[in-house]
Coordinates of C-alpha atoms in Angstrom, one line a residue:
M474 CA -0.1 35.0 -15.7
R475 CA -2.3 33.1 -13.7
S476 CA -4.0 34.8 -10.6
P477 CA -3.4 33.2 -7.2
G478 CA -7.0 32.0 -7.4
A479 CA -6.4 30.2 -10.5
L480 CA -4.0 27.8 -8.7
V481 CA -6.7 26.6 -6.3
P482 CA -8.1 23.8 -9.0
V483 CA -4.6 22.7 -9.6
L484 CA -3.9 22.2 -6.0
L485 CA -7.1 20.3 -5.5
S486 CA -6.4 17.8 -8.3
L487 CA -3.0 17.3 -7.1
A488 CA -4.2 16.5 -3.5
A489 CA -6.2 13.6 -5.0
L490 CA -3.2 12.0 -6.4
G491 CA -3.0 9.4 -3.6
H492 CA -6.3 7.8 -5.1
G493 CA -4.8 6.4 -8.3
S494 CA -2.9 3.6 -6.9
S495 CA -5.2 0.8 -8.4
L496 CA -5.0 2.4 -11.8
G497 CA -1.3 2.3 -11.6
A498 CA -1.5 -1.5 -10.9
Q499 CA -3.6 -2.1 -14.0
E500 CA -1.2 -0.1 -16.1
L501 CA 1.8 -2.0 -14.8
Q502 CA -0.1 -5.3 -15.3
G503 CA -0.7 -4.4 -18.8
L504 CA 2.9 -3.6 -19.5
A505 CA 4.0 -7.0 -18.2
V506 CA 1.5 -8.8 -20.2
E507 CA 2.4 -6.9 -23.5
C508 CA 6.3 -7.7 -22.7
A509 CA 5.5 -11.4 -22.6
R510 CA 2.9 -11.4 -25.5
E511 CA 5.3 -13.1 -27.9
R512 CA 7.2 -15.0 -25.2
P513 CA 4.9 -16.2 -22.8
D514 CA 7.7 -18.2 -20.9
L515 CA 9.1 -15.1 -19.9
L516 CA 5.9 -13.8 -18.1
L517 CA 7.4 -13.9 -14.6
R518 CA 10.5 -12.2 -15.9
C519 CA 8.5 -9.6 -17.7
Q520 CA 6.4 -9.0 -14.3
D521 CA 9.7 -8.1 -12.5
L522 CA 10.6 -6.0 -15.6
A523 CA 7.4 -4.0 -15.1
V524 CA 8.0 -3.6 -11.3
A525 CA 11.6 -2.4 -12.3
V526 CA 10.1 0.2 -14.7
R527 CA 7.9 1.4 -11.8
A528 CA 10.8 1.5 -9.1
H529 CA 13.2 3.6 -11.2
Q530 CA 10.4 5.8 -12.2
T531 CA 9.7 6.6 -8.5
G532 CA 13.2 6.8 -7.5
L533 CA 14.6 9.0 -10.2
G534 CA 11.3 11.3 -9.8
L535 CA 12.1 11.9 -6.0
V536 CA 15.6 12.6 -6.7
A537 CA 14.4 15.4 -9.1
T538 CA 11.7 16.8 -6.9
G539 CA 13.1 16.7 -3.4
G540 CA 11.2 18.3 -0.6
A541 CA 10.9 22.2 -0.2
V542 CA 11.1 23.9 -3.6
V543 CA 13.0 26.9 -2.4
P544 CA 15.7 25.2 0.0
G545 CA 15.5 26.1 3.9
N546 CA 12.4 28.6 3.3
A547 CA 8.8 28.1 4.2
S548 CA 7.7 31.9 3.4
T549 CA 7.1 33.5 0.2
L550 CA 9.8 36.0 -0.7
G551 CA 7.6 39.2 -1.3
R552 CA 8.8 42.4 -2.7
R553 CA 11.3 44.8 -1.5
V554 CA 10.9 48.4 -0.6
G555 CA 10.1 50.2 -3.8
R556 CA 8.0 47.4 -5.0
T557 CA 10.9 45.7 -6.9
P558 CA 10.8 41.7 -6.7
R559 CA 13.0 39.9 -4.1
V560 CA 15.1 37.4 -5.9
A561 CA 16.5 34.1 -4.3
L562 CA 19.5 32.1 -5.8
S563 CA 20.1 28.5 -4.6
T564 CA 22.3 25.7 -4.9
R565 CA 21.5 22.1 -3.7
L566 CA 23.3 18.8 -3.5
G567 CA 20.9 15.9 -3.0
L568 CA 20.7 12.4 -2.9
A569 CA 18.0 9.6 -2.7
A570 CA 18.2 6.0 -1.8
M571 CA 17.1 3.5 -4.7
N572 CA 15.6 0.4 -4.1
V573 CA 15.1 -1.6 -7.3
P574 CA 14.6 -5.3 -8.3
D575 CA 17.9 -6.7 -9.6
V576 CA 16.5 -7.6 -13.0
L577 CA 20.1 -6.6 -14.8
G578 CA 22.5 -8.9 -13.1
G579 CA 20.0 -11.4 -11.2
V580 CA 18.5 -14.5 -12.8
E581 CA 16.1 -15.5 -9.9
V582 CA 12.2 -14.9 -10.2
P583 CA 11.2 -13.0 -8.3
A584 CA 14.2 -10.5 -8.6
S585 CA 16.1 -9.8 -5.2
E586 CA 16.5 -6.2 -4.2
E587 CA 19.4 -3.8 -5.1
S588 CA 20.1 -0.9 -3.3
F589 CA 22.2 2.3 -4.3
Y590 CA 22.1 6.1 -4.2
V591 CA 21.6 8.8 -6.7
N592 CA 23.0 12.1 -6.2
T593 CA 21.9 15.3 -7.9
A594 CA 23.1 18.8 -8.1
Q595 CA 20.6 21.5 -8.7
I596 CA 20.6 25.4 -9.6
G597 CA 17.4 27.4 -8.7
L598 CA 15.9 30.8 -9.0
A599 CA 12.9 32.1 -7.3
V600 CA 11.2 35.5 -7.8
G601 CA 8.7 37.2 -5.6
V602 CA 5.9 38.3 -7.7
L603 CA 2.9 39.5 -5.6
D604 CA 3.0 40.6 -1.9
G605 CA -0.3 39.4 -0.9
F606 CA -2.3 41.1 2.1
S607 CA -2.4 41.3 5.7
L608 CA -5.3 40.9 8.1
V609 CA -3.3 42.6 10.9
P610 CA 0.4 43.8 10.9
T611 CA 1.7 40.4 12.4
L612 CA -0.5 38.3 9.8
G613 CA 0.8 39.0 6.4
G614 CA 1.8 37.4 3.0
I615 CA -1.7 36.0 2.4
L616 CA -1.8 35.0 -1.2
A617 CA 1.5 36.2 -2.0
L618 CA 3.1 34.5 -5.1
D619 CA 6.5 33.5 -6.0
L620 CA 7.5 31.9 -9.2
F621 CA 10.6 29.6 -9.5
A622 CA 12.5 27.4 -12.0
D623 CA 15.5 25.0 -11.5
A624 CA 17.9 23.0 -13.4
D625 CA 19.1 19.7 -12.3
F626 CA 21.9 17.2 -13.2
L627 CA 21.5 13.6 -12.1
F628 CA 24.6 11.5 -11.6
L629 CA 23.3 7.9 -12.5
P630 CA 25.8 5.1 -11.5
G631 CA 26.8 3.0 -14.5
S632 CA 27.4 0.1 -12.3
E633 CA 23.5 -0.3 -11.9
G634 CA 22.8 -0.3 -15.6
Y635 CA 22.3 3.4 -16.3
V636 CA 24.0 4.3 -19.7
R637 CA 24.4 7.9 -19.1
N638 CA 23.8 10.9 -16.7
V639 CA 20.8 13.1 -17.3
G640 CA 19.4 16.7 -17.0
A641 CA 16.1 18.0 -15.7
W642 CA 14.3 21.1 -15.5
G643 CA 11.5 22.4 -13.4
V644 CA 9.0 25.4 -13.2
G645 CA 6.3 26.3 -10.8
G646 CA 4.7 28.6 -8.2
R647 CA 4.3 28.9 -4.5
L648 CA 1.4 30.5 -2.9
G649 CA 1.6 32.3 0.6
I650 CA -0.8 31.2 3.2
L651 CA 1.1 33.1 6.0
R652 CA 4.4 35.0 6.0
E653 CA 6.7 34.3 8.9
S654 CA 6.6 37.0 11.5
F655 CA 7.4 37.4 15.3
T656 CA 4.4 35.6 16.2
A657 CA 3.3 33.5 13.1
P658 CA 5.0 30.8 11.1
G659 CA 5.5 30.8 7.4
I660 CA 3.2 28.5 5.5
T661 CA 3.2 28.0 1.8
V662 CA 1.7 25.9 -0.6
S663 CA 3.5 25.1 -4.1
V664 CA 2.8 23.2 -7.4
A665 CA 5.8 22.3 -9.6
W666 CA 6.3 20.7 -13.1
R667 CA 9.6 18.8 -13.8
N668 CA 10.9 16.9 -17.0
L669 CA 13.9 14.7 -17.1
D670 CA 16.0 13.8 -20.3
R671 CA 15.6 10.3 -21.5
V672 CA 17.0 7.8 -19.1
Q673 CA 18.4 4.3 -20.5
I674 CA 18.9 1.4 -18.4
G675 CA 20.6 -1.7 -19.8
E676 CA 22.3 -1.7 -23.3
L677 CA 21.6 -4.7 -25.7
A678 CA 24.8 -3.9 -27.6
E679 CA 27.0 -4.7 -24.3
R680 CA 25.0 -8.0 -24.1
D681 CA 22.4 -6.8 -21.3
P682 CA 19.3 -8.9 -21.0
F683 CA 17.2 -5.8 -21.9
E684 CA 17.3 -2.1 -22.9
M685 CA 14.8 0.1 -21.0
D686 CA 14.1 3.8 -21.9
L687 CA 12.3 6.0 -19.5
C688 CA 10.9 9.7 -20.6
L689 CA 10.0 10.9 -17.3
S690 CA 8.0 14.0 -16.0
A691 CA 6.7 14.7 -12.5
R692 CA 4.0 17.1 -10.8
S693 CA 4.3 17.9 -7.2
L694 CA 2.5 19.4 -4.5
R695 CA 4.1 20.7 -1.4
I696 CA 2.8 22.2 1.9
V697 CA 5.4 23.6 4.1
A698 CA 5.4 25.2 7.5
G699 CA 8.5 26.8 9.2
K700 CA 9.8 29.3 11.9
D701 CA 13.1 30.9 12.8
L702 CA 13.8 30.3 16.6
F703 CA 16.8 32.3 17.8
G704 CA 18.7 32.1 14.7
L705 CA 17.9 28.5 13.9
G706 CA 15.3 28.1 11.0
L707 CA 13.1 25.0 11.3
L708 CA 10.5 23.8 8.6
A709 CA 8.4 20.5 8.0
G710 CA 6.5 19.7 5.0
L711 CA 4.4 17.1 3.3
G712 CA 3.9 16.3 -0.1
W713 CA 2.5 14.4 -3.1
D714 CA 4.1 13.5 -6.4
R715 CA 2.7 12.3 -9.6
Y716 CA 5.4 10.6 -12.0
V717 CA 4.3 9.9 -15.6
S718 CA 6.6 7.9 -18.1
D719 CA 6.6 7.0 -21.5
V720 CA 8.4 3.5 -21.6
S721 CA 10.2 1.6 -24.2
L722 CA 11.4 -1.9 -23.2
E723 CA 13.3 -4.3 -25.5
L724 CA 14.3 -7.9 -24.7
A725 CA 17.6 -9.4 -25.7
P726 CA 16.9 -11.5 -28.9
A727 CA 15.7 -15.1 -28.4
P728 CA 17.2 -18.1 -30.2
S729 CA 15.7 -18.8 -33.5
P730 CA 13.5 -22.1 -33.7
S731 CA 16.2 -23.5 -36.3
G732 CA 18.9 -22.9 -33.7
E733 CA 21.0 -20.8 -36.2
G734 CA 21.3 -17.2 -35.4
T735 CA 18.5 -15.6 -33.4
A736 CA 15.1 -14.1 -33.6
A737 CA 14.4 -10.6 -33.4
G738 CA 14.1 -9.0 -29.9
D739 CA 10.6 -7.9 -28.8
V740 CA 9.9 -4.2 -28.2
T741 CA 7.2 -3.2 -25.6
R742 CA 6.1 0.4 -25.5
A743 CA 3.7 2.1 -23.0
R744 CA 2.5 5.7 -22.8
D745 CA 1.6 8.0 -19.7
L746 CA 2.5 4.9 -17.2
G747 CA 1.7 6.8 -14.0
T748 CA 2.1 6.4 -10.3
T749 CA 2.0 8.5 -7.1
R750 CA 3.6 9.0 -3.9
R751 CA 3.5 10.7 -0.6
L752 CA 6.4 12.4 1.1
L753 CA 7.2 13.8 4.5
F754 CA 10.2 16.0 5.0
G755 CA 11.9 18.4 7.3
G756 CA 15.0 20.6 7.5
A757 CA 16.9 23.2 9.5
S758 CA 18.7 26.3 8.4
M759 CA 21.3 29.0 9.4
T760 CA 21.1 32.6 8.0
F761 CA 24.2 34.8 7.6
L762 CA 23.2 38.2 6.6
V763 CA 21.9 37.6 3.0
I764 CA 23.3 33.8 2.8
Q765 CA 21.7 30.7 4.3
I766 CA 22.8 27.4 4.7
S767 CA 20.3 24.5 5.0
A768 CA 20.2 20.8 5.3
E769 CA 16.9 18.5 4.7
V770 CA 15.9 15.0 5.0
G771 CA 12.7 13.2 4.0
W772 CA 10.8 9.9 3.7
G773 CA 8.9 8.8 0.5
E774 CA 6.4 5.9 0.7
G775 CA 6.6 2.8 -1.4
F776 CA 4.1 1.6 -4.2
G777 CA 1.7 -1.4 -4.7
D778 CA 3.1 -4.5 -6.0
L779 CA 1.9 -6.1 -9.3
P780 CA -1.3 -8.2 -8.7
G781 CA -0.1 -11.9 -9.3
R782 CA 3.5 -11.4 -8.7
E783 CA 5.2 -14.1 -6.8
S784 CA 6.1 -12.9 -3.3
G785 CA 9.7 -12.6 -2.1
G786 CA 12.7 -10.9 -3.5
F787 CA 12.1 -7.1 -4.0
D788 CA 9.3 -5.6 -2.1
P789 CA 8.0 -2.5 -3.9
E790 CA 6.2 -1.3 -0.7
D791 CA 9.3 -0.5 1.0
S792 CA 9.7 3.3 1.8
T793 CA 12.8 5.1 0.9
F794 CA 14.7 8.4 2.2
F795 CA 16.2 11.5 0.6
G796 CA 18.1 14.3 1.7
G797 CA 20.2 17.4 0.8
V798 CA 22.3 20.3 1.8
A799 CA 21.8 23.7 0.2
A800 CA 23.1 27.3 0.0
R801 CA 21.0 30.2 -1.0
I802 CA 21.5 34.0 -1.3
T803 CA 18.4 36.3 -1.5
F804 CA 18.7 40.1 -2.7

């Protein structure tokens, strides 16, 4: 098991994620060029498809990661009397607004914007591993450590081209800066790794203009602070996500030069297509003995446009919103 100190390099590397936007634009440009390599007349269409890959990547990644890694909680769990770990079980229902180019049903270039919501159901488990240490009686939980894991199910709307619903799983650790006390707020820093099942958008067998597959993973950093005020718990946080996908994009077959039948469709593949996103979120909770009910809302920034793509239509720099409600029991 890694010590709390071993998490520091990971946190520093994740904090630098916001500097990768130019590299992400180059990767996206390469995907569009490769898509149109055999059919240069489709370059503008392929640019929209490349931006659609990024839009689905960031949207689905946001649905899976959400805000606080333990719903409604800004402090590490710690250990019970007798040194046994404290355990928290939670369930969360979340949603995120998805803004994507309408490349499936639209024909204009650049593509117009399509907006919809994606819902998720999550079950989570967190365990207090280390109590940390105290400077004074009211300033404790320093370098306390929790480990957590969760499983998600994403409900993807077939009307937007998704072929099936998908599952996701995540693991991570949460390091205590301060544990909440009568005079001090709870402050934690967490890292998480999440993977989604393969996502398919469009289906050539159903006469869609393309078929897109995404194998998506996400690395997340969250900094959360919170305080219980007369029975009402409040928290606020900021975060950075890094999404990485292996992409397969197949265009519908083109008419053959002879006019008889069709030529084979073109398949474009890209590995480790990555992008980053910054988040802000906040929430409130009420605790009833060992059961806590909480709600959360958040904001996620957009991403950079493809260099040379025509203006108008879908704007990838538009921000988006997410939220959820959760129940947690701690024992």
